[in-house]
PDB file of C-alpha atoms in Angstrom:
ATOM      1  CA  MET A   1      18.293   0.442   6.381  1.00  0.00           C
ATOM      2  CA  ARG A   2      16.989  -2.726   4.710  1.00  0.00           C
ATOM      3  CA  ILE A   3      13.201  -2.878   4.447  1.00  0.00           C
ATOM      4  CA  ALA A   4      11.152  -6.026   3.843  1.00  0.00           C
ATOM      5  CA  VAL A   5       7.694  -5.434   2.379  1.00  0.00           C
ATOM      6  CA  THR A   6       5.143  -8.171   2.965  1.00  0.00           C
ATOM      7  CA  GLY A   7       1.700  -8.311   1.377  1.00  0.00           C
ATOM      8  CA  SER A   8      -0.149  -8.992  -1.835  1.00  0.00           C
ATOM      9  CA  ILE A   9       1.310  -9.386  -5.308  1.00  0.00           C
ATOM     10  CA  ALA A  10      -1.355  -9.159  -8.012  1.00  0.00           C
ATOM     11  CA  THR A  11      -2.258  -8.367 -11.583  1.00  0.00           C
ATOM     12  CA  ASP A  12      -5.158  -5.980 -12.236  1.00  0.00           C
ATOM     13  CA  HIS A  13      -7.485  -6.500 -15.213  1.00  0.00           C
ATOM     14  CA  LEU A  14      -9.576  -3.351 -15.572  1.00  0.00           C
ATOM     15  CA  THR A  15     -12.332  -2.967 -18.164  1.00  0.00           C
ATOM     16  CA  HIS A  16     -14.817  -0.222 -18.997  1.00  0.00           C
ATOM     17  CA  PHE A  17     -18.477  -0.685 -19.918  1.00  0.00           C
ATOM     18  CA  PRO A  18     -19.854   2.245 -21.985  1.00  0.00           C
ATOM     19  CA  GLY A  19     -23.240   2.206 -20.327  1.00  0.00           C
ATOM     20  CA  ARG A  20     -24.840   1.814 -16.905  1.00  0.00           C
ATOM     21  CA  PHE A  21     -25.149  -1.479 -15.058  1.00  0.00           C
ATOM     22  CA  THR A  22     -28.425  -0.354 -13.503  1.00  0.00           C
ATOM     23  CA  ASP A  23     -30.063  -0.020 -16.944  1.00  0.00           C
ATOM     24  CA  GLN A  24     -29.563  -3.757 -17.453  1.00  0.00           C
ATOM     25  CA  LEU A  25     -31.139  -4.853 -14.176  1.00  0.00           C
ATOM     26  CA  VAL A  26     -34.765  -5.951 -14.118  1.00  0.00           C
ATOM     27  CA  PRO A  27     -36.051  -5.513 -10.535  1.00  0.00           C
ATOM     28  CA  GLU A  28     -38.441  -8.487 -10.610  1.00  0.00           C
ATOM     29  CA  GLU A  29     -35.702 -10.800 -11.973  1.00  0.00           C
ATOM     30  CA  LEU A  30     -32.920 -10.132  -9.450  1.00  0.00           C
ATOM     31  CA  ASP A  31     -33.225 -13.623  -7.956  1.00  0.00           C
ATOM     32  CA  HIS A  32     -31.545 -15.134 -11.020  1.00  0.00           C
ATOM     33  CA  VAL A  33     -29.256 -12.600 -12.690  1.00  0.00           C
ATOM     34  CA  SER A  34     -27.298 -13.642 -15.776  1.00  0.00           C
ATOM     35  CA  LEU A  35     -25.601 -10.692 -17.433  1.00  0.00           C
ATOM     36  CA  SER A  36     -22.669 -10.082 -19.735  1.00  0.00           C
ATOM     37  CA  PHE A  37     -21.260  -6.612 -20.411  1.00  0.00           C
ATOM     38  CA  LEU A  38     -19.376  -5.820 -23.616  1.00  0.00           C
ATOM     39  CA  ALA A  39     -16.363  -3.742 -22.569  1.00  0.00           C
ATOM     40  CA  ASP A  40     -14.675  -1.226 -24.831  1.00  0.00           C
ATOM     41  CA  GLU A  41     -11.390  -0.907 -22.895  1.00  0.00           C
ATOM     42  CA  LEU A  42      -8.998  -3.283 -21.169  1.00  0.00           C
ATOM     43  CA  HIS A  43      -6.038  -2.267 -19.032  1.00  0.00           C
ATOM     44  CA  VAL A  44      -3.768  -4.947 -17.559  1.00  0.00           C
ATOM     45  CA  ARG A  45      -1.633  -3.473 -14.812  1.00  0.00           C
ATOM     46  CA  HIS A  46       0.866  -4.692 -12.294  1.00  0.00           C
ATOM     47  CA  GLY A  47      -0.399  -4.372  -8.732  1.00  0.00           C
ATOM     48  CA  GLY A  48      -0.646  -5.749  -5.222  1.00  0.00           C
ATOM     49  CA  VAL A  49       0.138  -3.539  -2.240  1.00  0.00           C
ATOM     50  CA  ALA A  50       3.485  -5.132  -1.402  1.00  0.00           C
ATOM     51  CA  ALA A  51       4.685  -5.039  -4.997  1.00  0.00           C
ATOM     52  CA  ASN A  52       3.532  -1.423  -5.379  1.00  0.00           C
ATOM     53  CA  ILE A  53       5.351  -0.254  -2.251  1.00  0.00           C
ATOM     54  CA  ALA A  54       8.475  -2.231  -3.082  1.00  0.00           C
ATOM     55  CA  PHE A  55       8.461  -0.735  -6.597  1.00  0.00           C
ATOM     56  CA  GLY A  56       8.485   2.769  -5.129  1.00  0.00           C
ATOM     57  CA  LEU A  57      11.231   1.953  -2.643  1.00  0.00           C
ATOM     58  CA  GLY A  58      13.298   0.419  -5.420  1.00  0.00           C
ATOM     59  CA  GLN A  59      13.081   3.619  -7.450  1.00  0.00           C
ATOM     60  CA  LEU A  60      14.361   5.526  -4.424  1.00  0.00           C
ATOM     61  CA  GLY A  61      17.421   3.305  -4.120  1.00  0.00           C
ATOM     62  CA  LEU A  62      16.402   1.230  -1.095  1.00  0.00           C
ATOM     63  CA  ALA A  63      16.725  -2.294  -2.631  1.00  0.00           C
ATOM     64  CA  PRO A  64      13.678  -3.572  -0.671  1.00  0.00           C
ATOM     65  CA  LEU A  65      12.896  -7.252  -0.195  1.00  0.00           C
ATOM     66  CA  LEU A  66       9.516  -8.299  -1.570  1.00  0.00           C
ATOM     67  CA  VAL A  67       7.967 -10.955   0.680  1.00  0.00           C
ATOM     68  CA  GLY A  68       4.799 -12.445  -0.748  1.00  0.00           C
ATOM     69  CA  ALA A  69       3.348 -15.322  -2.742  1.00  0.00           C
ATOM     70  CA  ALA A  70       2.915 -15.452  -6.513  1.00  0.00           C
ATOM     71  CA  GLY A  71       2.258 -18.042  -9.204  1.00  0.00           C
ATOM     72  CA  ALA A  72       4.440 -19.497 -11.938  1.00  0.00           C
ATOM     73  CA  ASP A  73       3.119 -16.694 -14.170  1.00  0.00           C
ATOM     74  CA  PHE A  74       5.099 -14.228 -12.015  1.00  0.00           C
ATOM     75  CA  ALA A  75       8.309 -14.603 -14.047  1.00  0.00           C
ATOM     76  CA  ASP A  76       7.896 -11.543 -16.281  1.00  0.00           C
ATOM     77  CA  TYR A  77       6.410  -9.434 -13.492  1.00  0.00           C
ATOM     78  CA  GLY A  78       9.233 -10.428 -11.163  1.00  0.00           C
ATOM     79  CA  ALA A  79      11.868  -9.561 -13.757  1.00  0.00           C
ATOM     80  CA  ARG A  80      10.297  -6.133 -14.174  1.00  0.00           C
ATOM     81  CA  LEU A  81      10.372  -5.495 -10.421  1.00  0.00           C
ATOM     82  CA  ALA A  82      13.969  -6.676 -10.199  1.00  0.00           C
ATOM     83  CA  GLY A  83      14.825  -4.247 -12.976  1.00  0.00           C
ATOM     84  CA  HIS A  84      13.522  -1.444 -10.779  1.00  0.00           C
ATOM     85  CA  GLY A  85      15.658  -2.351  -7.776  1.00  0.00           C
ATOM     86  CA  VAL A  86      13.404  -4.818  -5.939  1.00  0.00           C
ATOM     87  CA  ASP A  87      14.891  -7.977  -4.396  1.00  0.00           C
ATOM     88  CA  ILE A  88      12.376 -10.678  -5.345  1.00  0.00           C
ATOM     89  CA  GLY A  89      14.398 -13.514  -3.789  1.00  0.00           C
ATOM     90  CA  PRO A  90      11.974 -14.048  -0.856  1.00  0.00           C
ATOM     91  CA  VAL A  91       8.894 -14.394  -3.109  1.00  0.00           C
ATOM     92  CA  HIS A  92       7.204 -17.781  -2.683  1.00  0.00           C
ATOM     93  CA  VAL A  93       6.169 -19.200  -6.070  1.00  0.00           C
ATOM     94  CA  SER A  94       3.176 -21.526  -5.980  1.00  0.00           C
ATOM     95  CA  ALA A  95       3.344 -24.767  -7.912  1.00  0.00           C
ATOM     96  CA  THR A  96      -0.407 -24.895  -8.510  1.00  0.00           C
ATOM     97  CA  ARG A  97      -1.969 -21.419  -8.309  1.00  0.00           C
ATOM     98  CA  HIS A  98      -1.798 -18.303 -10.436  1.00  0.00           C
ATOM     99  CA  THR A  99      -0.719 -14.927  -9.104  1.00  0.00           C
ATOM    100  CA  ALA A 100      -3.651 -13.099  -7.505  1.00  0.00           C
ATOM    101  CA  ARG A 101      -5.994 -11.313  -9.918  1.00  0.00           C
ATOM    102  CA  PHE A 102      -8.184  -8.275  -9.464  1.00  0.00           C
ATOM    103  CA  MET A 103     -10.824  -8.180 -12.211  1.00  0.00           C
ATOM    104  CA  CYS A 104     -13.003  -5.104 -12.320  1.00  0.00           C
ATOM    105  CA  THR A 105     -15.477  -3.539 -14.754  1.00  0.00           C
ATOM    106  CA  THR A 106     -16.469   0.118 -14.329  1.00  0.00           C
ATOM    107  CA  ASP A 107     -19.501   1.673 -15.976  1.00  0.00           C
ATOM    108  CA  GLU A 108     -20.163   5.248 -17.112  1.00  0.00           C
ATOM    109  CA  ALA A 109     -21.561   6.172 -13.688  1.00  0.00           C
ATOM    110  CA  GLY A 110     -18.469   4.942 -11.862  1.00  0.00           C
ATOM    111  CA  ASN A 111     -20.216   1.821 -10.565  1.00  0.00           C
ATOM    112  CA  GLN A 112     -17.981  -1.223 -10.382  1.00  0.00           C
ATOM    113  CA  ILE A 113     -18.424  -4.986 -10.482  1.00  0.00           C
ATOM    114  CA  ALA A 114     -15.279  -6.733  -9.358  1.00  0.00           C
ATOM    115  CA  THR A 115     -13.873 -10.126  -8.475  1.00  0.00           C
ATOM    116  CA  PHE A 116     -10.664 -10.762  -6.556  1.00  0.00           C
ATOM    117  CA  TYR A 117      -9.000 -14.129  -7.004  1.00  0.00           C
ATOM    118  CA  ALA A 118      -6.550 -14.701  -4.153  1.00  0.00           C
ATOM    119  CA  GLY A 119      -4.718 -17.490  -5.958  1.00  0.00           C
ATOM    120  CA  ALA A 120      -1.148 -17.915  -4.765  1.00  0.00           C
ATOM    121  CA  MET A 121      -1.664 -15.276  -2.079  1.00  0.00           C
ATOM    122  CA  SER A 122      -3.408 -17.969  -0.020  1.00  0.00           C
ATOM    123  CA  GLU A 123      -0.003 -19.654   0.375  1.00  0.00           C
ATOM    124  CA  ALA A 124       1.746 -16.595   1.832  1.00  0.00           C
ATOM    125  CA  ALA A 125       1.551 -17.998   5.359  1.00  0.00           C
ATOM    126  CA  VAL A 126       4.150 -20.653   4.502  1.00  0.00           C
ATOM    127  CA  ILE A 127       6.840 -17.949   4.250  1.00  0.00           C
ATOM    128  CA  ASP A 128       9.221 -17.926   7.229  1.00  0.00           C
ATOM    129  CA  LEU A 129       9.836 -14.230   7.757  1.00  0.00           C
ATOM    130  CA  ARG A 130      12.426 -14.820  10.466  1.00  0.00           C
ATOM    131  CA  ALA A 131      14.543 -16.826   8.044  1.00  0.00           C
ATOM    132  CA  VAL A 132      14.219 -14.090   5.430  1.00  0.00           C
ATOM    133  CA  ALA A 133      15.153 -11.382   7.915  1.00  0.00           C
ATOM    134  CA  SER A 134      18.096 -13.344   9.255  1.00  0.00           C
ATOM    135  CA  SER A 135      19.631 -14.004   5.853  1.00  0.00           C
ATOM    136  CA  ALA A 136      19.141 -10.440   4.592  1.00  0.00           C
ATOM    137  CA  ALA A 137      19.782  -8.410   7.786  1.00  0.00           C
ATOM    138  CA  VAL A 138      16.360  -6.732   7.690  1.00  0.00           C
ATOM    139  CA  ASP A 139      15.905  -3.599   9.795  1.00  0.00           C
ATOM    140  CA  LEU A 140      12.186  -2.878   9.297  1.00  0.00           C
ATOM    141  CA  VAL A 141       9.241  -4.957   8.072  1.00  0.00           C
ATOM    142  CA  LEU A 142       6.034  -3.583   6.589  1.00  0.00           C
ATOM    143  CA  ILE A 143       3.096  -5.921   7.252  1.00  0.00           C
ATOM    144  CA  GLY A 144       0.753  -5.122   4.361  1.00  0.00           C
ATOM    145  CA  ALA A 145      -2.642  -6.465   3.285  1.00  0.00           C
ATOM    146  CA  ASN A 146      -2.281 -10.149   2.544  1.00  0.00           C
ATOM    147  CA  ASP A 147      -3.728 -13.530   3.404  1.00  0.00           C
ATOM    148  CA  PRO A 148      -4.907 -12.903   7.008  1.00  0.00           C
ATOM    149  CA  GLU A 149      -3.074 -15.944   8.376  1.00  0.00           C
ATOM    150  CA  ALA A 150       0.132 -14.673   6.772  1.00  0.00           C
ATOM    151  CA  MET A 151      -0.348 -11.213   8.284  1.00  0.00           C
ATOM    152  CA  ILE A 152      -0.683 -12.692  11.770  1.00  0.00           C
ATOM    153  CA  ARG A 153       2.284 -15.029  11.304  1.00  0.00           C
ATOM    154  CA  HIS A 154       4.550 -12.272   9.982  1.00  0.00           C
ATOM    155  CA  THR A 155       3.630  -9.998  12.896  1.00  0.00           C
ATOM    156  CA  LYS A 156       4.357 -12.710  15.432  1.00  0.00           C
ATOM    157  CA  ASP A 157       7.637 -13.469  13.660  1.00  0.00           C
ATOM    158  CA  CYS A 158       8.642  -9.821  13.990  1.00  0.00           C
ATOM    159  CA  ARG A 159       7.976  -9.841  17.717  1.00  0.00           C
ATOM    160  CA  ALA A 160       9.786 -13.155  18.211  1.00  0.00           C
ATOM    161  CA  ALA A 161      12.837 -11.928  16.292  1.00  0.00           C
ATOM    162  CA  GLY A 162      12.808  -8.448  17.819  1.00  0.00           C
ATOM    163  CA  LEU A 163      12.231  -6.850  14.409  1.00  0.00           C
ATOM    164  CA  ARG A 164      10.804  -3.364  14.068  1.00  0.00           C
ATOM    165  CA  PHE A 165       7.583  -3.457  12.068  1.00  0.00           C
ATOM    166  CA  ALA A 166       4.982  -1.203  10.491  1.00  0.00           C
ATOM    167  CA  ALA A 167       1.327  -2.268  10.464  1.00  0.00           C
ATOM    168  CA  ASP A 168      -0.670  -1.554   7.303  1.00  0.00           C
ATOM    169  CA  PRO A 169      -3.804  -3.762   7.461  1.00  0.00           C
ATOM    170  CA  SER A 170      -5.582  -1.672   4.801  1.00  0.00           C
ATOM    171  CA  GLN A 171      -8.596  -3.332   3.155  1.00  0.00           C
ATOM    172  CA  GLN A 172      -8.219  -6.482   5.238  1.00  0.00           C
ATOM    173  CA  LEU A 173      -9.568  -4.594   8.269  1.00  0.00           C
ATOM    174  CA  ALA A 174     -13.058  -5.343   6.975  1.00  0.00           C
ATOM    175  CA  ARG A 175     -12.666  -9.116   7.396  1.00  0.00           C
ATOM    176  CA  LEU A 176     -10.296  -9.321  10.363  1.00  0.00           C
ATOM    177  CA  THR A 177     -11.650 -10.029  13.832  1.00  0.00           C
ATOM    178  CA  ALA A 178     -11.143  -7.546  16.652  1.00  0.00           C
ATOM    179  CA  GLU A 179      -8.527  -9.785  18.235  1.00  0.00           C
ATOM    180  CA  ALA A 180      -6.665 -10.125  14.952  1.00  0.00           C
ATOM    181  CA  VAL A 181      -6.591  -6.335  14.489  1.00  0.00           C
ATOM    182  CA  LYS A 182      -5.222  -5.898  18.006  1.00  0.00           C
ATOM    183  CA  GLU A 183      -2.571  -8.535  17.296  1.00  0.00           C
ATOM    184  CA  LEU A 184      -1.478  -6.784  14.103  1.00  0.00           C
ATOM    185  CA  VAL A 185      -1.352  -3.281  15.562  1.00  0.00           C
ATOM    186  CA  SER A 186       0.116  -3.686  19.039  1.00  0.00           C
ATOM    187  CA  GLY A 187       3.817  -2.893  19.129  1.00  0.00           C
ATOM    188  CA  ALA A 188       4.009  -1.428  15.622  1.00  0.00           C
ATOM    189  CA  GLU A 189       6.536   1.346  15.162  1.00  0.00           C
ATOM    190  CA  TYR A 190       4.280   2.805  12.461  1.00  0.00           C
ATOM    191  CA  LEU A 191       0.577   2.288  11.800  1.00  0.00           C
ATOM    192  CA  PHE A 192      -0.834   3.248   8.384  1.00  0.00           C
ATOM    193  CA  THR A 193      -4.556   3.746   7.738  1.00  0.00           C
ATOM    194  CA  ASN A 194      -6.729   5.939   5.581  1.00  0.00           C
ATOM    195  CA  GLU A 195      -9.459   8.041   7.171  1.00  0.00           C
ATOM    196  CA  TYR A 196     -12.192   5.399   6.867  1.00  0.00           C
ATOM    197  CA  GLU A 197      -9.881   2.628   8.075  1.00  0.00           C
ATOM    198  CA  SER A 198      -8.916   4.628  11.151  1.00  0.00           C
ATOM    199  CA  THR A 199     -12.593   4.816  12.142  1.00  0.00           C
ATOM    200  CA  LEU A 200     -13.138   1.143  11.352  1.00  0.00           C
ATOM    201  CA  LEU A 201     -10.111   0.173  13.436  1.00  0.00           C
ATOM    202  CA  LEU A 202     -11.487   2.032  16.458  1.00  0.00           C
ATOM    203  CA  HIS A 203     -14.928   0.512  15.942  1.00  0.00           C
ATOM    204  CA  LYS A 204     -13.626  -3.044  15.649  1.00  0.00           C
ATOM    205  CA  THR A 205     -11.240  -2.908  18.593  1.00  0.00           C
ATOM    206  CA  GLY A 206     -13.305  -0.738  20.910  1.00  0.00           C
ATOM    207  CA  TRP A 207     -10.179   1.349  21.479  1.00  0.00           C
ATOM    208  CA  SER A 208     -10.004   5.113  21.628  1.00  0.00           C
ATOM    209  CA  ALA A 209      -7.422   7.014  19.604  1.00  0.00           C
ATOM    210  CA  ALA A 210      -5.419   7.377  22.822  1.00  0.00           C
ATOM    211  CA  ASP A 211      -5.523   3.591  23.277  1.00  0.00           C
ATOM    212  CA  VAL A 212      -4.067   3.134  19.795  1.00  0.00           C
ATOM    213  CA  LEU A 213      -1.299   5.655  20.500  1.00  0.00           C
ATOM    214  CA  ASP A 214      -0.444   3.736  23.673  1.00  0.00           C
ATOM    215  CA  ARG A 215       0.334   0.740  21.434  1.00  0.00           C
ATOM    216  CA  VAL A 216       2.074   2.245  18.386  1.00  0.00           C
ATOM    217  CA  GLY A 217       4.886   4.699  17.823  1.00  0.00           C
ATOM    218  CA  VAL A 218       3.498   6.834  14.993  1.00  0.00           C
ATOM    219  CA  TRP A 219      -0.016   6.682  13.545  1.00  0.00           C
ATOM    220  CA  VAL A 220      -0.150   7.892   9.942  1.00  0.00           C
ATOM    221  CA  THR A 221      -3.594   8.528   8.438  1.00  0.00           C
ATOM    222  CA  THR A 222      -3.846   9.438   4.774  1.00  0.00           C
ATOM    223  CA  LEU A 223      -6.603  11.911   3.907  1.00  0.00           C
ATOM    224  CA  GLY A 224      -6.731  11.807   0.106  1.00  0.00           C
ATOM    225  CA  GLU A 225      -6.500  15.245  -1.477  1.00  0.00           C
ATOM    226  CA  LYS A 226      -6.198  16.801   1.990  1.00  0.00           C
ATOM    227  CA  GLY A 227      -2.836  15.118   2.644  1.00  0.00           C
ATOM    228  CA  CYS A 228      -2.250  13.151   5.829  1.00  0.00           C
ATOM    229  CA  ARG A 229      -2.322  13.323   9.619  1.00  0.00           C
ATOM    230  CA  ILE A 230       0.535  12.310  11.936  1.00  0.00           C
ATOM    231  CA  ARG A 231      -0.276  11.367  15.523  1.00  0.00           C
ATOM    232  CA  ARG A 232       2.077  10.457  18.344  1.00  0.00           C
ATOM    233  CA  ARG A 233       1.449   9.894  22.023  1.00  0.00           C
ATOM    234  CA  GLY A 234       1.692  13.080  24.061  1.00  0.00           C
ATOM    235  CA  GLU A 235       1.903  15.360  21.005  1.00  0.00           C
ATOM    236  CA  PRO A 236      -0.759  17.303  19.098  1.00  0.00           C
ATOM    237  CA  PRO A 237      -1.732  15.882  15.695  1.00  0.00           C
ATOM    238  CA  ALA A 238       0.166  17.308  12.725  1.00  0.00           C
ATOM    239  CA  GLU A 239      -1.587  17.884   9.410  1.00  0.00           C
ATOM    240  CA  ILE A 240       0.541  17.622   6.243  1.00  0.00           C
ATOM    241  CA  ARG A 241      -1.069  19.059   3.128  1.00  0.00           C
ATOM    242  CA  ALA A 242      -0.957  17.111  -0.115  1.00  0.00           C
ATOM    243  CA  VAL A 243       1.230  18.025  -3.062  1.00  0.00           C
ATOM    244  CA  PRO A 244      -1.240  19.512  -5.570  1.00  0.00           C
ATOM    245  CA  VAL A 245      -1.822  17.751  -8.894  1.00  0.00           C
ATOM    246  CA  ALA A 246      -3.422  19.813 -11.653  1.00  0.00           C
ATOM    247  CA  ARG A 247      -4.618  16.883 -13.768  1.00  0.00           C
ATOM    248  CA  PRO A 248      -5.064  13.677 -11.757  1.00  0.00           C
ATOM    249  CA  ALA A 249      -4.934  10.628 -14.027  1.00  0.00           C
ATOM    250  CA  ASP A 250      -5.668   7.609 -11.821  1.00  0.00           C
ATOM    251  CA  PRO A 251      -5.867   7.162  -8.025  1.00  0.00           C
ATOM    252  CA  THR A 252      -4.871   3.482  -8.136  1.00  0.00           C
ATOM    253  CA  GLY A 253      -1.837   2.868  -5.918  1.00  0.00           C
ATOM    254  CA  VAL A 254      -1.515   6.443  -4.630  1.00  0.00           C
ATOM    255  CA  GLY A 255      -1.558   5.272  -1.007  1.00  0.00           C
ATOM    256  CA  ASP A 256       1.130   2.702  -1.766  1.00  0.00           C
ATOM    257  CA  GLY A 257       3.273   5.425  -3.332  1.00  0.00           C
ATOM    258  CA  PHE A 258       2.858   7.504  -0.178  1.00  0.00           C
ATOM    259  CA  ARG A 259       4.056   4.597   1.942  1.00  0.00           C
ATOM    260  CA  ALA A 260       7.086   4.097  -0.305  1.00  0.00           C
ATOM    261  CA  GLY A 261       8.098   7.739   0.055  1.00  0.00           C
ATOM    262  CA  PHE A 262       7.456   7.752   3.793  1.00  0.00           C
ATOM    263  CA  LEU A 263       9.481   4.599   4.422  1.00  0.00           C
ATOM    264  CA  ALA A 264      12.325   5.781   2.176  1.00  0.00           C
ATOM    265  CA  ALA A 265      12.650   8.966   4.234  1.00  0.00           C
ATOM    266  CA  VAL A 266      12.558   6.919   7.447  1.00  0.00           C
ATOM    267  CA  ALA A 267      15.356   4.757   6.049  1.00  0.00           C
ATOM    268  CA  TRP A 268      17.395   7.905   5.410  1.00  0.00           C
ATOM    269  CA  GLY A 269      16.909   8.923   9.051  1.00  0.00           C
ATOM    270  CA  ALA A 270      14.216  11.584   8.638  1.00  0.00           C
ATOM    271  CA  GLY A 271      11.516  12.179  11.240  1.00  0.00           C
ATOM    272  CA  PRO A 272       7.850  11.384  10.591  1.00  0.00           C
ATOM    273  CA  LEU A 273       6.832  14.882   9.470  1.00  0.00           C
ATOM    274  CA  ARG A 274       9.507  15.081   6.779  1.00  0.00           C
ATOM    275  CA  ALA A 275       8.789  11.454   5.870  1.00  0.00           C
ATOM    276  CA  ALA A 276       5.127  12.318   5.345  1.00  0.00           C
ATOM    277  CA  GLN A 277       6.076  15.240   3.108  1.00  0.00           C
ATOM    278  CA  LEU A 278       8.243  13.024   0.912  1.00  0.00           C
ATOM    279  CA  GLY A 279       5.417  10.477   0.909  1.00  0.00           C
ATOM    280  CA  CYS A 280       3.016  13.108  -0.411  1.00  0.00           C
ATOM    281  CA  ALA A 281       5.497  14.014  -3.167  1.00  0.00           C
ATOM    282  CA  VAL A 282       5.747  10.393  -4.334  1.00  0.00           C
ATOM    283  CA  ALA A 283       1.959   9.995  -4.080  1.00  0.00           C
ATOM    284  CA  SER A 284       1.512  12.943  -6.451  1.00  0.00           C
ATOM    285  CA  ALA A 285       3.721  11.215  -9.035  1.00  0.00           C
ATOM    286  CA  VAL A 286       1.520   8.103  -8.870  1.00  0.00           C
ATOM    287  CA  LEU A 287      -1.623  10.225  -9.211  1.00  0.00           C
ATOM    288  CA  ARG A 288      -0.312  11.805 -12.407  1.00  0.00           C
ATOM    289  CA  SER A 289       0.062   8.417 -14.110  1.00  0.00           C
ATOM    290  CA  VAL A 290      -2.321   5.603 -15.083  1.00  0.00           C
ATOM    291  CA  GLY A 291      -1.483   2.479 -13.086  1.00  0.00           C
ATOM    292  CA  SER A 292       0.177   1.992  -9.731  1.00  0.00           C
ATOM    293  CA  GLN A 293       3.625   1.193 -11.153  1.00  0.00           C
ATOM    294  CA  GLU A 294       3.777   3.342 -14.265  1.00  0.00           C
ATOM    295  CA  TYR A 295       5.340   6.437 -12.701  1.00  0.00           C
ATOM    296  CA  ARG A 296       9.031   7.318 -12.567  1.00  0.00           C
ATOM    297  CA  VAL A 297      10.710   9.446  -9.906  1.00  0.00           C
ATOM    298  CA  ARG A 298      14.181  10.797  -9.213  1.00  0.00           C
ATOM    299  CA  VAL A 299      15.205  11.863  -5.733  1.00  0.00           C
ATOM    300  CA  ASP A 300      16.453  15.296  -6.767  1.00  0.00           C
ATOM    301  CA  ASP A 301      13.122  16.010  -8.511  1.00  0.00           C
ATOM    302  CA  LEU A 302      11.226  14.997  -5.385  1.00  0.00           C
ATOM    303  CA  LEU A 303      13.391  17.245  -3.219  1.00  0.00           C
ATOM    304  CA  ALA A 304      12.751  20.144  -5.577  1.00  0.00           C
ATOM    305  CA  GLN A 305       9.025  19.480  -5.317  1.00  0.00           C
ATOM    306  CA  CYS A 306       9.244  19.366  -1.513  1.00  0.00           C
ATOM    307  CA  ARG A 307      11.083  22.698  -1.595  1.00  0.00           C
ATOM    308  CA  ASP A 308       8.328  24.257  -3.698  1.00  0.00           C
ATOM    309  CA  VAL A 309       5.450  22.937  -1.591  1.00  0.00           C
ATOM    310  CA  TYR A 310       6.844  22.719   1.949  1.00  0.00           C
ATOM    311  CA  GLY A 311       9.684  25.209   1.872  1.00  0.00           C
ATOM    312  CA  PRO A 312      13.484  25.043   1.654  1.00  0.00           C
ATOM    313  CA  GLY A 313      13.813  23.601   5.166  1.00  0.00           C
ATOM    314  CA  CYS A 314      12.077  20.391   4.123  1.00  0.00           C
ATOM    315  CA  ALA A 315      14.283  19.816   1.080  1.00  0.00           C
ATOM    316  CA  GLU A 316      17.467  20.700   2.948  1.00  0.00           C
ATOM    317  CA  GLU A 317      16.686  18.384   5.860  1.00  0.00           C
ATOM    318  CA  LEU A 318      15.804  15.463   3.585  1.00  0.00           C
ATOM    319  CA  ALA A 319      18.936  16.059   1.497  1.00  0.00           C
ATOM    320  CA  ALA A 320      21.055  16.107   4.651  1.00  0.00           C
ATOM    321  CA  CYS A 321      19.522  12.815   5.805  1.00  0.00           C
ATOM    322  CA  LEU A 322      20.150  11.311   2.394  1.00  0.00           C
ATOM    323  CA  GLY A 323      23.748  12.507   2.431  1.00  0.00           C
ATOM    324  CA  ARG A 324      24.397  10.894   5.794  1.00  0.00           C
ATOM    325  CA  VAL A 325      23.440   7.463   4.454  1.00  0.00           C
ATOM    326  CA  GLY A 326      25.415   7.904   1.269  1.00  0.00           C
ATOM    327  CA  GLY A 327      22.399   8.187  -0.987  1.00  0.00           C
ATOM    328  CA  ARG A 328      22.348   9.701  -4.442  1.00  0.00           C
ATOM    329  CA  THR A 329      20.222  12.523  -5.833  1.00  0.00           C
TER     330      THR A 329
END
């Protein structure tokens, strides 16, 4: 199965302020704030939901297509992704804008002040997904968080071309209109949300959970350290526990790692419950590292982890699926 991953491509600039923002605020002067915080740490990391998911799929041997917009400064980042098995051919490179930037400072109390520069991401809507899918024989498209116009266009392109798609609106749910959310979700083979996003989706659309399940094939809700929930029409919800991590390092990109593992298992022919278990195994690898693309996984190690956590049946079924598609462990 060939998977195209659409969504954001970004670079994260993360700094740490060894104090508290609130100590610097003067209540009677909040009408004209002018502050500068001296940071003692800087981490520059590769990010963006589409790039993160594609990175994970590449490590699992899927050769995913990355479909998004980046700037001329993407050359080194793109080469790194290509070196990890990602097909960056469909990436649109802007002639005038930089790759999107997420700039965030965190203080000692965990408070954050952040700025997101969309940059080249604002040009993602110019990408013709049908042309990409036609030239690369795409079987499944993930519609990830992106420029909203691009998300709508890609979804409509999937319907027009008869392409199977997964909806993953993520943080863009907060700014999308109710009609836009309905457009993105209806007809999706898979819908990904976290627990808060699932509630927000219902609130925005006015739908019930049953209404959502009338419109999607499988609804996957990640629950953080509790694992995830799988819902399908006419079936009771299934709860999948998380793979435990003794010393979590950084939660950035954990959800994207889960999606990579889930979609890889789907590509091998596994059902949603086994796919969720593999997703949890990949998510644990991300959680043990600092940065959303700093982890390394091997399929046989993941299967061993699934055997330990979910039992031999899980590992054996995933291995059998992998064997049928000629995959390697």
